[in-house]
mmCIF file of N, CA, C and O and ligand atoms in Angstrom:
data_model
loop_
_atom_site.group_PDB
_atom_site.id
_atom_site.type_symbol
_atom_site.label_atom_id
_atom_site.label_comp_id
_atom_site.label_asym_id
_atom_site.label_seq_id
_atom_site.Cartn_x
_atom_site.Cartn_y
_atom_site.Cartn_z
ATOM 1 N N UNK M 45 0.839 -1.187 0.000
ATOM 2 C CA UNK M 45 0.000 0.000 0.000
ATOM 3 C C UNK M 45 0.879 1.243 0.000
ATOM 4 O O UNK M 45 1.935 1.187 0.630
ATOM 5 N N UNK M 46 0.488 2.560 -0.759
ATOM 6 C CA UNK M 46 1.333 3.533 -0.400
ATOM 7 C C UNK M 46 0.545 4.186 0.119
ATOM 8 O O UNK M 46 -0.591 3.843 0.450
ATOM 9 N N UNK M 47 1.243 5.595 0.306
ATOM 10 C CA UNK M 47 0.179 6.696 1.206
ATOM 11 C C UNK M 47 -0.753 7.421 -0.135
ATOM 12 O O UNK M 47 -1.419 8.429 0.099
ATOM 13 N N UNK M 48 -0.743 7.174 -0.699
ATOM 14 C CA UNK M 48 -2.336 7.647 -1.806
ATOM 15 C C UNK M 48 -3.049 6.551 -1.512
ATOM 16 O O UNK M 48 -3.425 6.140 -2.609
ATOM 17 N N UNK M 49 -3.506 5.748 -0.578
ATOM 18 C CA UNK M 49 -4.540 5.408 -0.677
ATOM 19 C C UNK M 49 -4.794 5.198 1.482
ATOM 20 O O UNK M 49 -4.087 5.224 2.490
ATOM 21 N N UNK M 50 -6.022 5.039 1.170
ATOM 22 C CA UNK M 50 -6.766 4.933 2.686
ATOM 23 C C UNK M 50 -7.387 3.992 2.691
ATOM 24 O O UNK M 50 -8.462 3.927 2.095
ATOM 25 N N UNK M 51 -6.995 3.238 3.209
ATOM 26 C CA UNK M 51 -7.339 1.626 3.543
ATOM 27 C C UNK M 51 -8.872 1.637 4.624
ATOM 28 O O UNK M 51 -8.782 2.024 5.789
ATOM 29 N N UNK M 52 -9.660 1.357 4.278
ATOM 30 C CA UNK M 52 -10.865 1.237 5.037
ATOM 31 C C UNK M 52 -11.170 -0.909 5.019
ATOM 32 O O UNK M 52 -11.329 -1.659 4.056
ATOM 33 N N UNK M 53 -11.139 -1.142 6.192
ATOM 34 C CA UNK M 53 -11.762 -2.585 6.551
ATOM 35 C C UNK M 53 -12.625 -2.874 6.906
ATOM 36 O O UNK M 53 -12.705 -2.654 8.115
ATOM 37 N N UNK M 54 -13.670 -3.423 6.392
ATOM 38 C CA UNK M 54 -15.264 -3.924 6.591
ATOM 39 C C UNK M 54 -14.731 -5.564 7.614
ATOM 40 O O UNK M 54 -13.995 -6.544 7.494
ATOM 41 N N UNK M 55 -15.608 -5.009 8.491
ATOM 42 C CA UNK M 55 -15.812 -6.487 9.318
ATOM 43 C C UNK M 55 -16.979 -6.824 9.357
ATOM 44 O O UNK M 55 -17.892 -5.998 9.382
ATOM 45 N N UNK M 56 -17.148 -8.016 9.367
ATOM 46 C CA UNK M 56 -18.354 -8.901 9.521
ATOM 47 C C UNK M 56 -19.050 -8.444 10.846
ATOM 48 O O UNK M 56 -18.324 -8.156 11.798
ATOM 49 N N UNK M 57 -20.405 -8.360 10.969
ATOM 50 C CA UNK M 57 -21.076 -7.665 12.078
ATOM 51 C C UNK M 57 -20.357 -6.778 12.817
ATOM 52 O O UNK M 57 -20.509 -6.963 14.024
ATOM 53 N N UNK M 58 -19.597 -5.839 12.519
ATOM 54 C CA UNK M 58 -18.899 -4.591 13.324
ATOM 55 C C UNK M 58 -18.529 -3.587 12.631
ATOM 56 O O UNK M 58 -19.112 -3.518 11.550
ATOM 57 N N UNK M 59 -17.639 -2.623 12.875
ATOM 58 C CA UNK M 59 -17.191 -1.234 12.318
ATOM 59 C C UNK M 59 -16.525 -1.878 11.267
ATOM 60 O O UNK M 59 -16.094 -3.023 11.130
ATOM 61 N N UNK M 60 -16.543 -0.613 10.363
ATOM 62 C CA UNK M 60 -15.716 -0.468 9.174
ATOM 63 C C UNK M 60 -14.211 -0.013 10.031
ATOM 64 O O UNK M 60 -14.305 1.020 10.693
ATOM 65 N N UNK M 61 -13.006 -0.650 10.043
ATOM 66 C CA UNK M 61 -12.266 0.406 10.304
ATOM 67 C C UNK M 61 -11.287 1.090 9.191
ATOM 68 O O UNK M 61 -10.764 0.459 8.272
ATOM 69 N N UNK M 62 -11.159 2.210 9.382
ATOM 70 C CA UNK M 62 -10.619 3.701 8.548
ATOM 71 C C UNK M 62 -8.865 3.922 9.457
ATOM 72 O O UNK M 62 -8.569 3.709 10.633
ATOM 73 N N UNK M 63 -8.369 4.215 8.777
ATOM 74 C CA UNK M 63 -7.019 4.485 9.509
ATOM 75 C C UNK M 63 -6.876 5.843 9.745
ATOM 76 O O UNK M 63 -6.502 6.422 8.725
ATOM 77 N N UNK M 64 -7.019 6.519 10.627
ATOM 78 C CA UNK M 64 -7.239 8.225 11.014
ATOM 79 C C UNK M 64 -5.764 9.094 10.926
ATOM 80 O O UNK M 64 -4.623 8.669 10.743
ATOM 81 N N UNK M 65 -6.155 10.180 11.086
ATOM 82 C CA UNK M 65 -6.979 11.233 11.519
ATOM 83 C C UNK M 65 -8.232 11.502 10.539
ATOM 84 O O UNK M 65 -7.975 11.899 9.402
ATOM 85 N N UNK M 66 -9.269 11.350 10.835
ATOM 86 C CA UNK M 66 -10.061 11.403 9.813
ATOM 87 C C UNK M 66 -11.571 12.516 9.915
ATOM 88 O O UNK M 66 -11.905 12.730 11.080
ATOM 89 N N UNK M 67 -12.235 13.029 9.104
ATOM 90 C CA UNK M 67 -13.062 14.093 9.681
ATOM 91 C C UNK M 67 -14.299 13.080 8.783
ATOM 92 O O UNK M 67 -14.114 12.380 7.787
ATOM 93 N N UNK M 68 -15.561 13.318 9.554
ATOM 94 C CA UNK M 68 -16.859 12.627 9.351
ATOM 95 C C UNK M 68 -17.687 13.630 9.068
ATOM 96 O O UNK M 68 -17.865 14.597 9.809
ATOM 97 N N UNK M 69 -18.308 13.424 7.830
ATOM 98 C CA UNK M 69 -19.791 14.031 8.115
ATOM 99 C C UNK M 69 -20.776 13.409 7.892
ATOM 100 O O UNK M 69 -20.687 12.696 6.893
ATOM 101 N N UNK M 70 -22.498 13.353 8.869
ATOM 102 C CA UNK M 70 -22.822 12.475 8.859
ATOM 103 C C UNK M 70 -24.226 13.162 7.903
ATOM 104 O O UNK M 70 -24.274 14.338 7.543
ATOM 105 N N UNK M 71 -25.253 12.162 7.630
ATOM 106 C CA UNK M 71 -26.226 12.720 6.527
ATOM 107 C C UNK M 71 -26.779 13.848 7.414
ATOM 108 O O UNK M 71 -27.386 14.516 6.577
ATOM 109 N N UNK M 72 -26.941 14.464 8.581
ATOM 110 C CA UNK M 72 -27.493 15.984 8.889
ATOM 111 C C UNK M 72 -26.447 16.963 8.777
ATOM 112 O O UNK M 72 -26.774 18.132 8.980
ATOM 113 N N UNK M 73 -25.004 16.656 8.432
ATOM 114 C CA UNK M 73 -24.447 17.996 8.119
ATOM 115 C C UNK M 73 -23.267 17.824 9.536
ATOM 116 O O UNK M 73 -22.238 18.474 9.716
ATOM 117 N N UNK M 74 -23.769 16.878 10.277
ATOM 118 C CA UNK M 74 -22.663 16.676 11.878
ATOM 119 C C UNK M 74 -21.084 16.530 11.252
ATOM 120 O O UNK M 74 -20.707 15.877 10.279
ATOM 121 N N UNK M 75 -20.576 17.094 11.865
ATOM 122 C CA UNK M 75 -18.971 16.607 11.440
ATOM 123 C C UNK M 75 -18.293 16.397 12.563
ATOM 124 O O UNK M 75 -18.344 17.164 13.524
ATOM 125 N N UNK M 76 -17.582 15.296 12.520
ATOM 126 C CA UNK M 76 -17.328 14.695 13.674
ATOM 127 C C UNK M 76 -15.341 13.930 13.436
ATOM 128 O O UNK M 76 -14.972 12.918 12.840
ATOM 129 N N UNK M 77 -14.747 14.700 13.999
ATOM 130 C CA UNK M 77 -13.230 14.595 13.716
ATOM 131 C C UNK M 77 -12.536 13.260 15.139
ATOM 132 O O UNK M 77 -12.754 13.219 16.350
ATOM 133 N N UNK M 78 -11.801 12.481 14.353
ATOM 134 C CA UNK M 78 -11.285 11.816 15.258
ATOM 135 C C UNK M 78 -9.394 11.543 14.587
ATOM 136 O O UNK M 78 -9.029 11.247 13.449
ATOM 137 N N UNK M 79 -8.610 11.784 15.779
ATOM 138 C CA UNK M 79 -7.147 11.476 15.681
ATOM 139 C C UNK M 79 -6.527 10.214 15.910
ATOM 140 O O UNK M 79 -5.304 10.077 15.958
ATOM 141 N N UNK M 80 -7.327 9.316 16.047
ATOM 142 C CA UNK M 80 -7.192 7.990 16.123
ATOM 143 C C UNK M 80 -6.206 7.207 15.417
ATOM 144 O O UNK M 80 -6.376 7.091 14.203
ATOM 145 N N UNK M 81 -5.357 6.734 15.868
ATOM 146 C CA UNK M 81 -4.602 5.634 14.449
ATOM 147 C C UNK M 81 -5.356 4.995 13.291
ATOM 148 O O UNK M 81 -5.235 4.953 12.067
ATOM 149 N N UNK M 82 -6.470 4.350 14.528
ATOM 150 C CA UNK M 82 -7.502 3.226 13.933
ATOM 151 C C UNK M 82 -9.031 3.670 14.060
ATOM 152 O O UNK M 82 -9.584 2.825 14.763
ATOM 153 N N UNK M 83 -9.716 4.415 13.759
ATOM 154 C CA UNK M 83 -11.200 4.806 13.643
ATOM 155 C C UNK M 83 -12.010 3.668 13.613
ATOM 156 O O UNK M 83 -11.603 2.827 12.811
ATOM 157 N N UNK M 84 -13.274 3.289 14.374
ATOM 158 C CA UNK M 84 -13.975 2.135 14.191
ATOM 159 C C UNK M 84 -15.271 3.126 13.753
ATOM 160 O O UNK M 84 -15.591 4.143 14.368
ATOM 161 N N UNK M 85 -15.847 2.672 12.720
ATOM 162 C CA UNK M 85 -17.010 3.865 12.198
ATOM 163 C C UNK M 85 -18.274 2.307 11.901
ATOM 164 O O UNK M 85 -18.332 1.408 11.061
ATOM 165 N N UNK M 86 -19.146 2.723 13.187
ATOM 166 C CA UNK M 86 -20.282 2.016 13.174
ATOM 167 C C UNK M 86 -20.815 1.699 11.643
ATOM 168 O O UNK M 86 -20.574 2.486 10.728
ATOM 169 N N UNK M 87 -21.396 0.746 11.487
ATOM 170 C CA UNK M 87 -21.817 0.114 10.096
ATOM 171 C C UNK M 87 -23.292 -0.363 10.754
ATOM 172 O O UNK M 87 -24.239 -0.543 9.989
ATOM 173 N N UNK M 88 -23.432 -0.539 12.051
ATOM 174 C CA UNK M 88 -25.133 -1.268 12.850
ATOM 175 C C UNK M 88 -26.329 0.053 13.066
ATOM 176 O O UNK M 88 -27.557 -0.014 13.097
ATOM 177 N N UNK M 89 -25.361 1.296 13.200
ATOM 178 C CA UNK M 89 -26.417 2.245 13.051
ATOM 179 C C UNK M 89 -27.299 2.268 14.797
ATOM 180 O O UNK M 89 -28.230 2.986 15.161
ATOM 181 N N UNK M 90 -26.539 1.176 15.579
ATOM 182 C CA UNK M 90 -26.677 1.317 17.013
ATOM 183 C C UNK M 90 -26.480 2.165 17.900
ATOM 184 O O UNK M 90 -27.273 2.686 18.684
ATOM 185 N N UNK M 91 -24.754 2.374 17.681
ATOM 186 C CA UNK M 91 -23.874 3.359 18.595
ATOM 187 C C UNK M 91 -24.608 4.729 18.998
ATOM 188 O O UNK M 91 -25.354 5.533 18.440
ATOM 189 N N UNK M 92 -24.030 4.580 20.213
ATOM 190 C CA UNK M 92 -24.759 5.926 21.001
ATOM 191 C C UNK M 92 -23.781 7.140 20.514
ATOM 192 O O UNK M 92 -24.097 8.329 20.568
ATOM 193 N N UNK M 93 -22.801 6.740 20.131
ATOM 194 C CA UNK M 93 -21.752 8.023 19.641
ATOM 195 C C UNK M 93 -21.670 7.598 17.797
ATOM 196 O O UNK M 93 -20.667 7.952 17.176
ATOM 197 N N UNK M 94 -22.425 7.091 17.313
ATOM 198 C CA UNK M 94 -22.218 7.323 15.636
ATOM 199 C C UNK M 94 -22.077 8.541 15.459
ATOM 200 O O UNK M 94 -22.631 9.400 16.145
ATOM 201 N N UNK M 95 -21.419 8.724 14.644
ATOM 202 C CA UNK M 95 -20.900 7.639 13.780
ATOM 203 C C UNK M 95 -19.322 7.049 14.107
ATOM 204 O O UNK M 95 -18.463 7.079 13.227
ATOM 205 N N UNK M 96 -19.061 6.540 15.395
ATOM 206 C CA UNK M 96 -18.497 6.214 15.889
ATOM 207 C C UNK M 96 -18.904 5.147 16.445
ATOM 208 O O UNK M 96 -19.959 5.143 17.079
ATOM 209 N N UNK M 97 -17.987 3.831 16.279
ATOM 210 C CA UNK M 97 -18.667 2.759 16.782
ATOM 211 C C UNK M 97 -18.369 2.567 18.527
ATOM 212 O O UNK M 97 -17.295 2.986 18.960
ATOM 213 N N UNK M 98 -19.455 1.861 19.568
ATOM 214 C CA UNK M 98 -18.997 2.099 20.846
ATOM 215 C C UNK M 98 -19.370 0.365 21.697
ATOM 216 O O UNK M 98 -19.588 -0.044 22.838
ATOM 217 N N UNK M 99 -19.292 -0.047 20.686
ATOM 218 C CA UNK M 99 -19.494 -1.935 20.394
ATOM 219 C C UNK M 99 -21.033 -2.190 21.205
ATOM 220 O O UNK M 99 -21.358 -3.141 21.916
ATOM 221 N N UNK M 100 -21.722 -1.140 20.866
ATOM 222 C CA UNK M 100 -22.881 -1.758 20.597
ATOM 223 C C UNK M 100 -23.478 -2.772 19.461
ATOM 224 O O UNK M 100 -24.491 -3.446 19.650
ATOM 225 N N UNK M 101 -22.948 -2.782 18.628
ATOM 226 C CA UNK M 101 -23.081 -4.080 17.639
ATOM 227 C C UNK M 101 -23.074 -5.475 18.377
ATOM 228 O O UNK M 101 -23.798 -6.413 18.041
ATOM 229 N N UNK M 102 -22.123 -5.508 19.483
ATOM 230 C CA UNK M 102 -21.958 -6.402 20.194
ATOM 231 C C UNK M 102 -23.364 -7.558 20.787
ATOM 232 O O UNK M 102 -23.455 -8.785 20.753
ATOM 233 N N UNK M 103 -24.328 -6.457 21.310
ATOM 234 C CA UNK M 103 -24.843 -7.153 21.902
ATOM 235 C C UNK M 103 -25.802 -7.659 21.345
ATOM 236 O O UNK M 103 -26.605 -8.075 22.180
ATOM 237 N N UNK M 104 -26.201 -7.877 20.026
ATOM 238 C CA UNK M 104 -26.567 -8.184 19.130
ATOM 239 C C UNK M 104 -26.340 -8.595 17.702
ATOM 240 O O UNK M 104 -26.113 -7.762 16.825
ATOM 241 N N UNK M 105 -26.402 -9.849 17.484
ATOM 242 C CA UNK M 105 -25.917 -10.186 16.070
ATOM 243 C C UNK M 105 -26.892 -10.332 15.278
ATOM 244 O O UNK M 105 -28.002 -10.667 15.691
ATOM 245 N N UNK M 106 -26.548 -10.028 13.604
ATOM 246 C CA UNK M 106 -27.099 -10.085 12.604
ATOM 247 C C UNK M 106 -27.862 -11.687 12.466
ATOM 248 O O UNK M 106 -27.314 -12.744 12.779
ATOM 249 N N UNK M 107 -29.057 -11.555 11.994
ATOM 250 C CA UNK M 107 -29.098 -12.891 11.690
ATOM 251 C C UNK M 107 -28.868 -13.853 10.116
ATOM 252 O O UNK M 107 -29.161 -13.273 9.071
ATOM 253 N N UNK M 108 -28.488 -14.904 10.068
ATOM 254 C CA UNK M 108 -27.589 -15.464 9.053
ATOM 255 C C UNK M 108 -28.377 -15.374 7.648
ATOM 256 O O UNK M 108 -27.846 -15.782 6.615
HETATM 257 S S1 FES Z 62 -20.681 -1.227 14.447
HETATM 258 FE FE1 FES Z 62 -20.149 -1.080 16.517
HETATM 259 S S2 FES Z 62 -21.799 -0.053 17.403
HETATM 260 FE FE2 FES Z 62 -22.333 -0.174 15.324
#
């Protein structure tokens, strides 16, 4: 990989993770900045801090 590209990882029932510093905006216009190495960006639409994941996905799994 070089640095032109931004590696984003989809996990199976959990966050996408994004490799940070990264700035969010969410569909109302929220922008939401994190300095993180590793960003976990909710994909369940649960999280009490989306668009930030806060492993609420956890306590619930998708069904198959
Ligand atoms: S993916 Fe973790 S709370 Fe939604």
């Amino acid at each position: 990989m070089t640095d032109d590209y931004r590696r984003v990882v989809l996990t199976r029932d959990g966050p996408a993770l994004i490799q940070g510093p990264v700035e969010l905006v969410t569909d109302d216009g929220t922008v939401v900045r994190s300095d993180r190495f590793v960003v976990a960006l909710c994909q369940c639409r649960r999280s009490k801090t989306f668009p930030l994941c806060d492993t609420s996905h956890r306590k619930r799994r998708r069904e198959a």
